[in-house]
Tab-separated table of C-alpha atoms and ligand atoms in Angstrom:
chain	number	residue	atom	x	y	z
V	23	MET	CA	27.103	311.275	-57.994
V	24	LEU	CA	23.412	310.848	-58.552
V	25	ASN	CA	21.626	310.014	-55.380
V	26	ARG	CA	18.556	307.856	-55.101
V	27	ARG	CA	16.097	310.757	-55.165
V	28	ARG	CA	17.763	312.227	-58.264
V	29	VAL	CA	17.484	308.874	-59.999
V	30	LEU	CA	13.843	308.632	-59.041
V	31	THR	CA	13.316	312.007	-60.699
V	32	LEU	CA	14.948	310.719	-63.838
V	33	GLY	CA	12.983	307.549	-63.535
V	34	GLY	CA	9.867	308.917	-65.120
V	35	LEU	CA	11.720	309.415	-68.363
V	36	THR	CA	14.050	306.476	-68.332
V	37	VAL	CA	13.390	303.367	-66.308
V	38	GLY	CA	9.792	304.433	-65.990
V	39	GLY	CA	9.505	304.118	-69.719
V	40	ALA	CA	10.673	300.546	-69.534
V	41	ALA	CA	8.197	299.673	-66.836
V	42	ALA	CA	5.448	301.268	-68.876
V	43	GLY	CA	6.011	298.855	-71.720
V	44	LEU	CA	7.888	301.518	-73.648
V	45	LEU	CA	10.763	299.161	-74.172
V	46	LEU	CA	9.074	299.053	-77.523
V	47	PRO	CA	7.275	301.931	-79.187
V	48	LYS	CA	3.531	301.640	-78.811
V	49	GLY	CA	2.045	299.733	-81.681
V	50	THR	CA	5.327	298.150	-82.665
V	51	PRO	CA	5.110	294.386	-82.890
V	52	PRO	CA	7.157	293.240	-79.913
V	53	HIS	CA	9.430	290.997	-81.938
V	54	VAL	CA	10.724	293.870	-84.073
V	55	GLN	CA	13.150	295.129	-81.505
V	56	PRO	CA	15.416	292.922	-79.379
V	57	LEU	CA	15.131	293.550	-75.667
V	58	ALA	CA	18.828	294.203	-75.491
V	59	ASP	CA	18.172	297.418	-77.407
V	60	ALA	CA	15.666	298.535	-74.836
V	61	HIS	CA	15.473	302.227	-74.149
V	62	MET	CA	16.628	301.914	-70.586
V	63	GLY	CA	18.273	305.309	-70.797
V	64	GLY	CA	21.968	306.010	-70.674
V	65	GLN	CA	21.252	308.526	-67.932
V	66	LEU	CA	21.166	305.627	-65.519
V	67	ALA	CA	24.758	304.647	-66.219
V	68	GLY	CA	26.830	304.808	-63.091
V	69	THR	CA	23.872	305.061	-60.763
V	70	ASP	CA	23.110	302.615	-58.022
V	71	MET	CA	20.540	300.684	-60.030
V	72	ALA	CA	21.040	297.566	-57.926
V	73	GLY	CA	20.439	299.508	-54.763
V	74	MET	CA	17.241	300.908	-56.187
V	75	MET	CA	15.734	297.596	-57.109
V	76	HIS	CA	14.649	296.799	-53.611
V	77	HIS	CA	11.260	298.004	-52.643
V	78	THR	CA	11.287	298.884	-48.997
V	79	GLY	CA	8.905	301.813	-49.213
V	80	ALA	CA	11.586	303.853	-47.453
V	81	VAL	CA	11.626	306.756	-49.910
V	82	PRO	CA	8.423	308.788	-50.030
V	83	ALA	CA	6.998	309.803	-53.380
V	84	ALA	CA	7.398	313.447	-54.284
V	85	ALA	CA	3.638	313.949	-53.999
V	86	PRO	CA	1.927	311.378	-51.794
V	87	PRO	CA	-1.333	309.733	-52.796
V	88	PRO	CA	-4.610	310.828	-51.182
V	89	PRO	CA	-4.865	309.730	-47.547
V	90	VAL	CA	-7.037	306.723	-46.771
V	91	THR	CA	-8.530	306.046	-43.352
V	92	PRO	CA	-7.670	302.428	-42.542
V	93	PHE	CA	-10.425	299.833	-42.288
V	94	THR	CA	-13.257	301.983	-43.650
V	95	THR	CA	-13.750	300.064	-46.917
V	96	ALA	CA	-15.015	296.488	-47.068
V	97	MET	CA	-12.741	294.032	-48.884
V	98	PRO	CA	-14.539	292.938	-52.042
V	99	VAL	CA	-14.452	289.333	-53.178
V	100	SER	CA	-14.411	289.137	-56.957
V	101	PRO	CA	-17.562	287.506	-58.341
V	102	VAL	CA	-17.372	284.053	-59.886
V	103	LEU	CA	-17.664	284.324	-63.663
V	104	ARG	CA	-20.822	282.718	-65.070
V	105	PRO	CA	-20.494	280.449	-68.094
V	106	VAL	CA	-22.312	281.608	-71.230
V	107	ALA	CA	-22.927	277.962	-72.103
V	108	ARG	CA	-22.271	274.475	-70.771
V	109	SER	CA	-21.884	271.161	-72.569
V	110	SER	CA	-21.457	267.677	-71.143
V	111	THR	CA	-17.684	268.209	-71.070
V	112	THR	CA	-16.998	271.946	-71.124
V	113	ASP	CA	-17.909	275.290	-69.578
V	114	PHE	CA	-17.783	278.207	-72.030
V	115	TYR	CA	-16.951	281.762	-70.981
V	116	ARG	CA	-16.434	285.174	-72.543
V	117	LEU	CA	-14.256	287.836	-71.015
V	118	ALA	CA	-13.289	291.296	-72.269
V	119	ILE	CA	-9.798	292.703	-71.806
V	120	ARG	CA	-10.533	296.394	-71.467
V	121	PRO	CA	-9.758	299.648	-69.672
V	122	ALA	CA	-11.946	300.628	-66.735
V	123	ASN	CA	-12.004	303.412	-64.163
V	124	LEU	CA	-12.348	301.868	-60.716
V	125	GLU	CA	-12.531	303.237	-57.210
V	126	ILE	CA	-9.397	302.425	-55.227
V	127	PHE	CA	-9.233	305.674	-53.262
V	128	PRO	CA	-12.672	306.544	-51.865
V	129	GLY	CA	-14.419	309.222	-53.876
V	130	THR	CA	-12.204	309.101	-56.954
V	131	THR	CA	-11.368	306.662	-59.712
V	132	THR	CA	-8.161	305.212	-61.087
V	133	PRO	CA	-7.757	304.151	-64.721
V	134	LEU	CA	-6.864	300.454	-64.880
V	135	LEU	CA	-6.635	297.678	-67.427
V	136	THR	CA	-9.035	294.918	-66.486
V	137	TYR	CA	-10.630	291.601	-67.244
V	138	GLY	CA	-14.350	292.235	-67.514
V	139	GLY	CA	-14.177	295.701	-65.966
V	140	LEU	CA	-13.078	294.334	-62.579
V	141	PHE	CA	-9.901	294.391	-60.546
V	142	PRO	CA	-9.083	291.724	-59.513
V	143	GLY	CA	-10.727	290.106	-62.510
V	144	PRO	CA	-13.702	287.800	-62.034
V	145	THR	CA	-12.805	284.460	-60.449
V	146	ILE	CA	-13.074	281.454	-62.719
V	147	ARG	CA	-14.063	278.316	-60.811
V	148	ALA	CA	-13.242	275.113	-62.665
V	149	ARG	CA	-13.391	271.405	-61.900
V	150	THR	CA	-10.628	268.889	-62.554
V	151	GLY	CA	-11.535	266.755	-65.576
V	152	ARG	CA	-14.052	269.264	-66.898
V	153	ALA	CA	-12.766	271.545	-69.660
V	154	VAL	CA	-13.015	275.315	-69.813
V	155	GLN	CA	-13.033	277.489	-72.928
V	156	ILE	CA	-12.717	281.237	-72.608
V	157	VAL	CA	-13.069	283.673	-75.492
V	158	TYR	CA	-11.026	286.741	-74.636
V	159	THR	CA	-11.567	289.910	-76.671
V	160	ASN	CA	-8.741	292.426	-76.587
V	161	GLY	CA	-10.159	295.906	-76.114
V	162	LEU	CA	-6.770	297.479	-75.432
V	163	ALA	CA	-4.738	299.666	-77.766
V	164	ASP	CA	-1.832	297.215	-77.435
V	165	GLY	CA	-1.394	293.517	-77.985
V	166	SER	CA	-2.355	291.313	-75.067
V	167	ASN	CA	-2.629	287.646	-74.205
V	168	VAL	CA	-3.587	285.489	-71.235
V	169	HIS	CA	-1.388	283.061	-69.319
V	170	LEU	CA	-2.945	280.557	-66.915
V	171	HIS	CA	-0.198	280.608	-64.291
V	172	GLY	CA	0.335	277.120	-62.847
V	173	GLY	CA	-1.780	275.487	-65.511
V	174	TYR	CA	-0.925	272.302	-67.389
V	175	THR	CA	-1.950	273.837	-70.669
V	176	PRO	CA	-1.552	273.036	-74.378
V	177	GLN	CA	0.950	275.364	-76.010
V	178	ASP	CA	-1.564	277.262	-78.122
V	179	SER	CA	-3.519	278.203	-74.998
V	180	ASP	CA	-0.576	278.960	-72.713
V	181	GLY	CA	-0.265	282.655	-73.439
V	182	TYR	CA	3.189	282.154	-74.880
V	183	SER	CA	5.011	285.493	-74.936
V	184	MET	CA	5.012	285.880	-78.736
V	185	ASP	CA	1.482	284.536	-79.193
V	186	ILE	CA	-0.327	287.868	-79.112
V	187	VAL	CA	-4.007	288.740	-79.392
V	188	SER	CA	-4.061	291.916	-81.481
V	189	PRO	CA	-6.120	294.966	-80.501
V	190	GLY	CA	-9.736	294.296	-81.428
V	191	ALA	CA	-9.180	290.575	-81.950
V	192	SER	CA	-10.607	287.639	-80.017
V	193	ARG	CA	-8.971	284.362	-79.054
V	194	THR	CA	-10.300	281.145	-77.566
V	195	TYR	CA	-8.180	279.641	-74.810
V	196	ARG	CA	-8.819	275.970	-74.038
V	197	TYR	CA	-8.033	274.512	-70.620
V	198	PRO	CA	-8.491	270.743	-70.244
V	199	ASN	CA	-7.961	270.967	-66.441
V	200	LEU	CA	-6.089	267.669	-66.273
V	201	GLN	CA	-4.426	268.467	-62.976
V	202	GLN	CA	-5.399	268.367	-59.335
V	203	GLY	CA	-7.183	271.179	-57.571
V	204	ALA	CA	-5.074	274.309	-57.096
V	205	THR	CA	-5.230	278.063	-56.723
V	206	LEU	CA	-4.144	279.197	-60.176
V	207	TRP	CA	-4.277	282.718	-61.585
V	208	TYR	CA	-4.601	284.266	-64.998
V	209	HIS	CA	-2.678	287.300	-66.162
V	210	ASP	CA	-1.278	289.072	-69.199
V	211	HIS	CA	1.957	287.729	-70.715
V	212	ALA	CA	2.368	289.749	-73.921
V	213	MET	CA	6.025	290.201	-74.797
V	214	GLY	CA	7.285	293.616	-73.778
V	215	PHE	CA	3.986	294.676	-72.226
V	216	GLU	CA	3.477	292.162	-69.440
V	217	ALA	CA	5.033	294.216	-66.642
V	218	ASP	CA	2.912	297.243	-67.473
V	219	HIS	CA	-0.219	295.190	-68.084
V	220	LEU	CA	0.064	293.316	-64.786
V	221	TYR	CA	0.842	296.531	-62.961
V	222	ARG	CA	-2.275	298.154	-64.406
V	223	GLY	CA	-4.547	295.340	-63.314
V	224	LEU	CA	-4.682	292.389	-65.727
V	225	GLN	CA	-4.850	289.718	-63.030
V	226	GLY	CA	-7.506	287.329	-61.734
V	227	PHE	CA	-8.017	284.008	-59.917
V	228	TYR	CA	-8.637	280.641	-61.561
V	229	VAL	CA	-9.612	278.224	-58.821
V	230	LEU	CA	-9.474	274.574	-59.803
V	231	GLU	CA	-11.278	272.104	-57.540
V	232	ASP	CA	-11.394	268.326	-57.578
V	233	ASP	CA	-13.567	265.615	-56.038
V	234	ALA	CA	-10.968	264.378	-53.543
V	235	GLU	CA	-10.468	267.850	-52.182
V	236	ALA	CA	-14.205	268.445	-51.940
V	237	GLY	CA	-14.466	265.248	-49.848
V	238	LEU	CA	-12.115	266.658	-47.203
V	239	ARG	CA	-14.753	269.139	-45.964
V	240	LEU	CA	-12.368	272.059	-45.859
V	241	PRO	CA	-14.106	275.445	-45.543
V	242	SER	CA	-15.923	276.038	-48.811
V	243	GLY	CA	-18.469	278.266	-50.513
V	244	GLU	CA	-18.580	281.733	-48.962
V	245	PHE	CA	-15.938	280.550	-46.470
V	246	ASP	CA	-13.370	279.942	-49.244
V	247	VAL	CA	-12.024	283.401	-50.061
V	248	PRO	CA	-9.355	284.367	-52.623
V	249	ILE	CA	-7.192	287.293	-51.533
V	250	MET	CA	-4.913	289.036	-54.012
V	251	LEU	CA	-2.144	291.143	-52.496
V	252	ARG	CA	-0.060	293.486	-54.600
V	253	ASP	CA	1.601	296.848	-54.355
V	254	ALA	CA	1.454	300.034	-56.406
V	255	HIS	CA	2.647	303.615	-56.524
V	256	PHE	CA	-0.019	306.306	-56.858
V	257	ASP	CA	0.295	310.048	-57.381
V	258	GLU	CA	-1.688	312.739	-55.585
V	259	ASN	CA	-4.551	312.268	-58.065
V	260	ALA	CA	-4.869	308.529	-57.376
V	261	GLN	CA	-3.317	307.691	-60.743
V	262	LEU	CA	-1.009	304.687	-61.038
V	263	VAL	CA	2.601	305.720	-61.582
V	264	SER	CA	4.945	303.444	-63.532
V	265	ASP	CA	8.324	304.577	-62.299
V	266	TRP	CA	9.912	301.282	-61.446
V	267	PRO	CA	12.236	300.742	-59.677
V	268	ALA	CA	10.899	303.463	-57.385
V	269	PRO	CA	9.223	302.064	-54.261
V	270	ARG	CA	5.599	301.013	-54.438
V	271	GLU	CA	4.392	301.909	-51.007
V	272	THR	CA	0.670	301.193	-51.312
V	273	VAL	CA	-0.530	297.619	-50.835
V	274	LEU	CA	-3.838	296.640	-52.428
V	275	THR	CA	-5.872	293.834	-50.879
V	276	ASN	CA	-8.349	292.617	-53.485
V	277	GLY	CA	-7.956	296.042	-55.065
V	278	LYS	CA	-8.580	298.130	-51.937
V	279	ILE	CA	-6.313	299.921	-49.477
V	280	GLN	CA	-6.400	298.563	-45.920
V	281	PRO	CA	-9.940	297.161	-46.161
V	282	TYR	CA	-11.823	295.261	-43.481
V	283	PHE	CA	-13.532	291.920	-43.987
V	284	PRO	CA	-16.438	290.820	-41.780
V	285	VAL	CA	-16.227	287.145	-40.858
V	286	ALA	CA	-18.192	284.630	-38.814
V	287	ALA	CA	-16.694	282.942	-35.756
V	288	ARG	CA	-15.716	279.781	-37.622
V	289	LYS	CA	-13.034	278.436	-39.956
V	290	TYR	CA	-12.251	280.136	-43.283
V	291	ARG	CA	-10.005	279.082	-46.112
V	292	PHE	CA	-8.025	281.902	-47.718
V	293	ARG	CA	-6.278	281.557	-51.064
V	294	LEU	CA	-3.506	284.134	-50.920
V	295	LEU	CA	-1.813	285.266	-54.120
V	296	ASN	CA	1.134	287.626	-54.284
V	297	ALA	CA	0.327	289.435	-57.531
V	298	ALA	CA	2.852	292.222	-56.975
V	299	ASN	CA	5.199	292.714	-59.898
V	300	GLU	CA	8.216	292.528	-57.634
V	301	ARG	CA	7.818	291.932	-53.917
V	302	LEU	CA	8.271	289.510	-51.043
V	303	PHE	CA	5.379	289.748	-48.575
V	304	LYS	CA	5.909	288.559	-44.997
V	305	LEU	CA	2.566	288.362	-43.273
V	306	ASN	CA	1.301	287.807	-39.760
V	307	LEU	CA	-2.170	287.907	-38.218
V	308	ASP	CA	-1.587	289.431	-34.782
V	309	GLY	CA	0.248	286.211	-33.933
V	310	ALA	CA	-2.802	284.037	-34.609
V	311	GLU	CA	-2.376	280.572	-36.073
V	312	LEU	CA	-2.337	280.378	-39.857
V	313	ILE	CA	-2.800	276.749	-40.868
V	314	ARG	CA	-1.124	276.354	-44.261
V	315	ILE	CA	-2.912	273.772	-46.372
V	316	GLY	CA	-1.907	274.537	-49.947
V	317	SER	CA	0.832	275.803	-52.217
V	318	ASP	CA	1.035	276.844	-55.878
V	319	GLY	CA	0.045	273.425	-57.214
V	320	GLY	CA	-2.601	272.421	-54.687
V	321	LEU	CA	-2.969	270.884	-51.247
V	322	LEU	CA	0.043	270.051	-49.075
V	323	PRO	CA	0.424	266.481	-47.769
V	324	ALA	CA	-0.574	267.698	-44.305
V	325	PRO	CA	-1.540	271.015	-42.699
V	326	VAL	CA	1.297	273.127	-41.298
V	327	PRO	CA	0.517	275.590	-38.483
V	328	GLU	CA	2.469	278.822	-38.768
V	329	THR	CA	2.336	282.361	-37.454
V	330	GLU	CA	4.093	284.022	-40.397
V	331	LEU	CA	3.599	283.489	-44.113
V	332	SER	CA	6.262	284.431	-46.631
V	333	VAL	CA	5.047	284.653	-50.206
V	334	ALA	CA	6.933	286.082	-53.196
V	335	SER	CA	5.640	287.458	-56.488
V	336	GLY	CA	3.737	284.765	-58.360
V	337	GLU	CA	3.435	282.379	-55.388
V	338	ARG	CA	0.192	281.258	-53.777
V	339	THR	CA	-0.407	279.937	-50.304
V	340	ASP	CA	-3.708	278.578	-49.009
V	341	PHE	CA	-4.338	278.739	-45.279
V	342	VAL	CA	-7.128	278.271	-42.776
V	343	VAL	CA	-7.914	280.626	-39.894
V	344	ASP	CA	-10.311	279.566	-37.152
V	345	PHE	CA	-12.110	282.721	-36.060
V	346	GLY	CA	-14.101	280.517	-33.680
V	347	LYS	CA	-11.023	280.714	-31.425
V	348	VAL	CA	-11.141	284.498	-31.602
V	349	GLY	CA	-14.738	285.207	-30.682
V	350	VAL	CA	-17.494	287.545	-31.833
V	351	GLY	CA	-16.662	291.217	-31.410
V	352	LYS	CA	-12.918	290.711	-31.784
V	353	GLN	CA	-10.660	291.786	-34.648
V	354	LEU	CA	-7.448	290.453	-36.161
V	355	VAL	CA	-5.146	292.520	-38.365
V	356	LEU	CA	-3.153	290.987	-41.197
V	357	SER	CA	0.104	292.917	-41.353
V	358	GLU	CA	3.046	292.906	-43.716
V	359	ALA	CA	6.593	293.258	-42.424
V	360	THR	CA	7.380	296.516	-44.221
V	361	ALA	CA	3.985	297.806	-45.354
V	362	GLY	CA	2.174	297.404	-42.025
V	363	PRO	CA	-1.543	296.558	-41.784
V	364	VAL	CA	-3.084	295.383	-45.066
V	365	LEU	CA	-6.430	293.879	-43.936
V	366	ARG	CA	-8.538	293.684	-40.783
V	367	PHE	CA	-10.837	290.743	-40.053
V	368	ASP	CA	-13.843	291.715	-37.947
V	369	VAL	CA	-15.548	288.759	-36.257
V	370	VAL	CA	-19.142	289.945	-36.387
V	371	ARG	CA	-21.353	286.898	-35.936
V	372	SER	CA	-21.480	283.289	-34.873
V	373	ALA	CA	-22.105	280.514	-37.378
V	374	PRO	CA	-22.227	276.716	-37.432
V	375	ASP	CA	-18.987	275.184	-38.652
V	376	PRO	CA	-19.189	271.726	-40.206
V	377	SER	CA	-15.780	272.224	-41.870
V	378	ARG	CA	-12.555	270.620	-40.691
V	379	VAL	CA	-8.841	270.520	-41.443
V	380	PRO	CA	-7.934	266.826	-41.722
V	381	ALA	CA	-4.516	265.681	-40.539
V	382	VAL	CA	-3.898	264.196	-43.990
V	383	LEU	CA	-4.685	266.333	-47.016
V	384	ARG	CA	-3.136	264.899	-50.181
V	385	PRO	CA	-0.216	262.558	-50.815
V	386	LEU	CA	2.814	263.975	-52.568
V	387	PRO	CA	4.300	260.994	-54.437
V	388	ALA	CA	7.987	261.209	-55.245
V	389	LEU	CA	8.782	262.018	-58.863
V	390	PRO	CA	10.728	259.526	-60.977
V	391	PRO	CA	14.523	259.892	-60.688
V	392	ALA	CA	15.892	262.723	-62.784
V	393	THR	CA	17.825	261.808	-65.907
V	394	VAL	CA	18.906	265.352	-66.798
V	395	THR	CA	20.393	268.085	-64.587
V	396	ARG	CA	20.646	271.695	-65.731
V	397	ASP	CA	22.168	274.809	-64.198
V	398	ILE	CA	20.245	278.041	-64.684
V	399	THR	CA	21.608	281.410	-63.645
V	400	MET	CA	19.641	284.616	-63.193
V	401	SER	CA	21.658	287.818	-63.021
V	402	PHE	CA	21.889	291.488	-63.869
V	403	ASP	CA	24.745	293.047	-65.800
V	404	PHE	CA	25.383	296.659	-64.827
V	405	SER	CA	28.710	296.939	-66.633
V	406	GLY	CA	27.409	298.711	-69.703
V	407	ALA	CA	25.487	301.906	-70.281
V	408	THR	CA	22.250	299.930	-70.218
V	409	PRO	CA	21.518	297.449	-67.421
V	410	LEU	CA	20.789	293.972	-68.763
V	411	ALA	CA	18.633	291.291	-67.123
V	412	LEU	CA	20.004	287.882	-68.023
V	413	MET	CA	19.031	284.224	-67.971
V	414	ASN	CA	22.161	282.111	-68.377
V	415	GLY	CA	24.082	285.208	-69.433
V	416	LYS	CA	21.675	286.103	-72.245
V	417	THR	CA	18.621	288.259	-72.706
V	418	PHE	CA	15.500	286.539	-74.004
V	419	ASP	CA	15.430	285.753	-77.708
V	420	PRO	CA	12.211	284.212	-79.023
V	421	ASP	CA	14.195	282.660	-81.876
V	422	ARG	CA	16.444	280.754	-79.489
V	423	VAL	CA	15.369	277.538	-77.769
V	424	ASP	CA	17.415	277.149	-74.607
V	425	TYR	CA	16.392	273.593	-73.745
V	426	ARG	CA	14.838	270.852	-75.856
V	427	ILE	CA	13.169	268.371	-73.523
V	428	LYS	CA	11.790	265.012	-74.586
V	429	ARG	CA	8.262	264.741	-73.285
V	430	GLY	CA	7.905	262.798	-70.066
V	431	THR	CA	11.480	263.489	-68.953
V	432	THR	CA	12.204	264.154	-65.300
V	433	GLU	CA	14.859	266.815	-64.745
V	434	ILE	CA	16.544	268.664	-61.911
V	435	TRP	CA	17.072	272.368	-62.479
V	436	ARG	CA	19.615	274.054	-60.220
V	437	ILE	CA	18.617	277.695	-60.225
V	438	HIS	CA	21.244	280.228	-59.194
V	439	ASN	CA	20.784	283.872	-58.308
V	440	ALA	CA	24.206	285.297	-59.147
V	441	ASP	CA	23.332	288.788	-57.921
V	442	ALA	CA	24.237	290.423	-54.642
V	443	ALA	CA	21.706	291.684	-52.126
V	444	PRO	CA	19.182	293.164	-52.451
V	445	LEU	CA	18.571	291.691	-55.921
V	446	ASP	CA	16.260	288.779	-55.188
V	447	HIS	CA	14.500	286.813	-57.924
V	448	THR	CA	11.635	284.369	-58.231
V	449	PHE	CA	11.811	281.600	-60.811
V	450	HIS	CA	8.707	280.481	-62.676
V	451	VAL	CA	8.429	277.843	-65.371
V	452	HIS	CA	5.324	277.309	-67.471
V	453	LEU	CA	3.647	273.922	-68.053
V	454	VAL	CA	4.868	272.039	-64.971
V	455	GLN	CA	4.573	271.847	-61.227
V	456	PHE	CA	7.912	271.038	-59.577
V	457	HIS	CA	9.178	269.894	-56.187
V	458	VAL	CA	11.785	272.018	-54.423
V	459	VAL	CA	14.493	269.506	-53.506
V	460	ASP	CA	17.363	271.642	-52.250
V	461	ARG	CA	18.031	275.160	-51.030
V	462	GLY	CA	21.813	275.405	-51.024
V	463	GLY	CA	22.112	272.562	-48.512
V	464	LYS	CA	20.048	274.517	-45.979
V	465	PRO	CA	16.606	273.502	-44.725
V	466	LEU	CA	13.829	274.222	-47.202
V	467	LEU	CA	11.580	277.177	-46.449
V	468	PRO	CA	8.033	276.423	-45.295
V	469	VAL	CA	6.781	277.982	-48.532
V	470	ASP	CA	8.841	275.462	-50.549
V	471	ALA	CA	6.547	272.593	-49.546
V	472	GLY	CA	4.228	270.784	-51.948
V	473	ARG	CA	3.844	271.292	-55.662
V	474	LYS	CA	5.309	274.544	-56.913
V	475	ASP	CA	5.521	276.556	-60.120
V	476	THR	CA	7.265	279.599	-58.686
V	477	VAL	CA	10.147	279.621	-56.218
V	478	PHE	CA	11.893	282.425	-54.372
V	479	VAL	CA	15.641	282.626	-54.982
V	480	ALA	CA	17.224	285.267	-52.773
V	481	ALA	CA	20.381	287.128	-53.781
V	482	GLY	CA	23.319	284.726	-53.853
V	483	GLU	CA	21.114	281.665	-53.315
V	484	SER	CA	20.820	278.425	-55.261
V	485	VAL	CA	17.641	276.349	-55.290
V	486	ALA	CA	17.169	272.957	-56.952
V	487	VAL	CA	13.791	271.849	-58.255
V	488	GLN	CA	12.659	268.584	-59.821
V	489	ALA	CA	9.963	268.282	-62.464
V	490	THR	CA	8.513	265.780	-64.863
V	491	PHE	CA	7.634	267.452	-68.156
V	492	GLY	CA	4.320	266.366	-69.586
V	493	ASP	CA	2.908	265.509	-72.958
V	494	TYR	CA	2.085	268.861	-74.534
V	495	LEU	CA	4.558	269.709	-77.258
V	496	GLY	CA	5.945	273.106	-78.151
V	497	LYS	CA	7.623	276.166	-76.734
V	498	TYR	CA	7.051	277.453	-73.229
V	499	VAL	CA	8.932	280.131	-71.330
V	500	PHE	CA	10.629	280.198	-67.942
V	501	HIS	CA	11.492	283.477	-66.331
V	502	CYS	CA	11.963	285.590	-63.255
V	503	HIS	CA	8.536	286.495	-61.877
V	504	PHE	CA	9.842	289.790	-60.602
V	505	ILE	CA	8.203	290.772	-63.799
V	506	GLU	CA	10.214	293.874	-64.635
V	507	HIS	CA	13.277	291.618	-64.663
V	508	SER	CA	11.478	289.311	-67.059
V	509	VAL	CA	10.474	292.105	-69.415
V	510	MET	CA	14.076	293.320	-69.438
V	511	GLY	CA	15.165	289.906	-70.703
V	512	MET	CA	15.472	287.544	-67.718
V	513	MET	CA	13.573	284.819	-69.552
V	514	GLY	CA	14.377	281.710	-71.539
V	515	GLN	CA	12.391	279.082	-73.347
V	516	LEU	CA	12.121	275.329	-73.483
V	517	GLU	CA	10.615	273.183	-76.185
V	518	ILE	CA	8.916	269.888	-75.438
V	519	VAL	CA	9.661	267.478	-78.280
V	520	PRO	CA	8.367	263.957	-79.090
D	30	CU	CU1	14.443	288.711	-61.098
């Protein structure tokens, strides 16, 4: 029987190919070859694929990456992208999708795919009610596109999986920003390539702010800090290795390994994004209070003090830390349950603090009663020579519309993870923010609160969500945001119709 290490060795040629976007030959239009024909490699038949798909970091890589001394690199904060022009209604931007060699391990560089030569990409700061247009130019050798994750976006700007920007081409994405303030993010979503493209760095923040939120006097400006957490597997030369489902033992915090971040002794707002392809992060800050204020779709109704944050791939959680309670000269370490320390905050100076965390943040009105209920099942099928990743028993087919939804309809989707541990999933649907209304009859998780576009569904679990579908017509996808599952076929599509 093949053991785990043996399978990892094979992985570079088989599953690794899938993770590298080699489900399809390079240069082949993604729609030419159904995902079910993916070159997953018959060599994997009979191996414990399910057992492998759980990243615990327990199995060391054959050749470990270069050592990094913890807390010797400052955590960068991605710069805010400057508009190239402004009109009375719209901010205009340009952004290149291109390769870049960036320093992750001190003293050497790692080839990445980037937005604007940065990882994470530059942060786009937008205002509710004010439109944004971004011209993206694809400087990659493969097709690419851009999805605004969590955005209420017209179909032709959604980054629909089959709507590809060809190598060398440019595309204008238009975001009307007709939704409340929220920590959104932008990332690649090109059919067949998205797992590899996200893994190699095509990710950035899109922070939407609104007037009501600004009036709350939450920490803002330099005290409002996006933090992108993700994991990766590097070889001894600091090169990214795509050998999913091998463990990815290195966590990157805004693109650096175990950085430190100097802070003032006052309140900060952090916008935490789990941008890992496939991971559940459980975080604590040396037991300090983490005041949760926001979820995927914006502010919670009221702040929730916690000491641990659980955030799965694709989810965001906004929280406030009051370093004024810690004191100058002290440090707090943000640690992850399996990865250990990922970031150290050094309280280095005092500062005035006019910010506050009000007891009431933003109402969460109930949605209209649902008139349609659907059951959606995510599962793997290991019975054949090639493992299949399924949504409702089928792999994704761009020519099949799974659900036609009349615009404005409120629906309940009961989402089932039919797999056994450790095969967890996260469910993401484009276009809408939903409310989590049930978690198998058990109490909802803290991270389920507020408006959501991505929800964690552990092995064997069922989660019900309620959403009102808006006015934009056309096809949008829903999928597992453990993105290798998605690229293997765990994706479906809806069509909003008049
Ligand atoms: Cu999944």
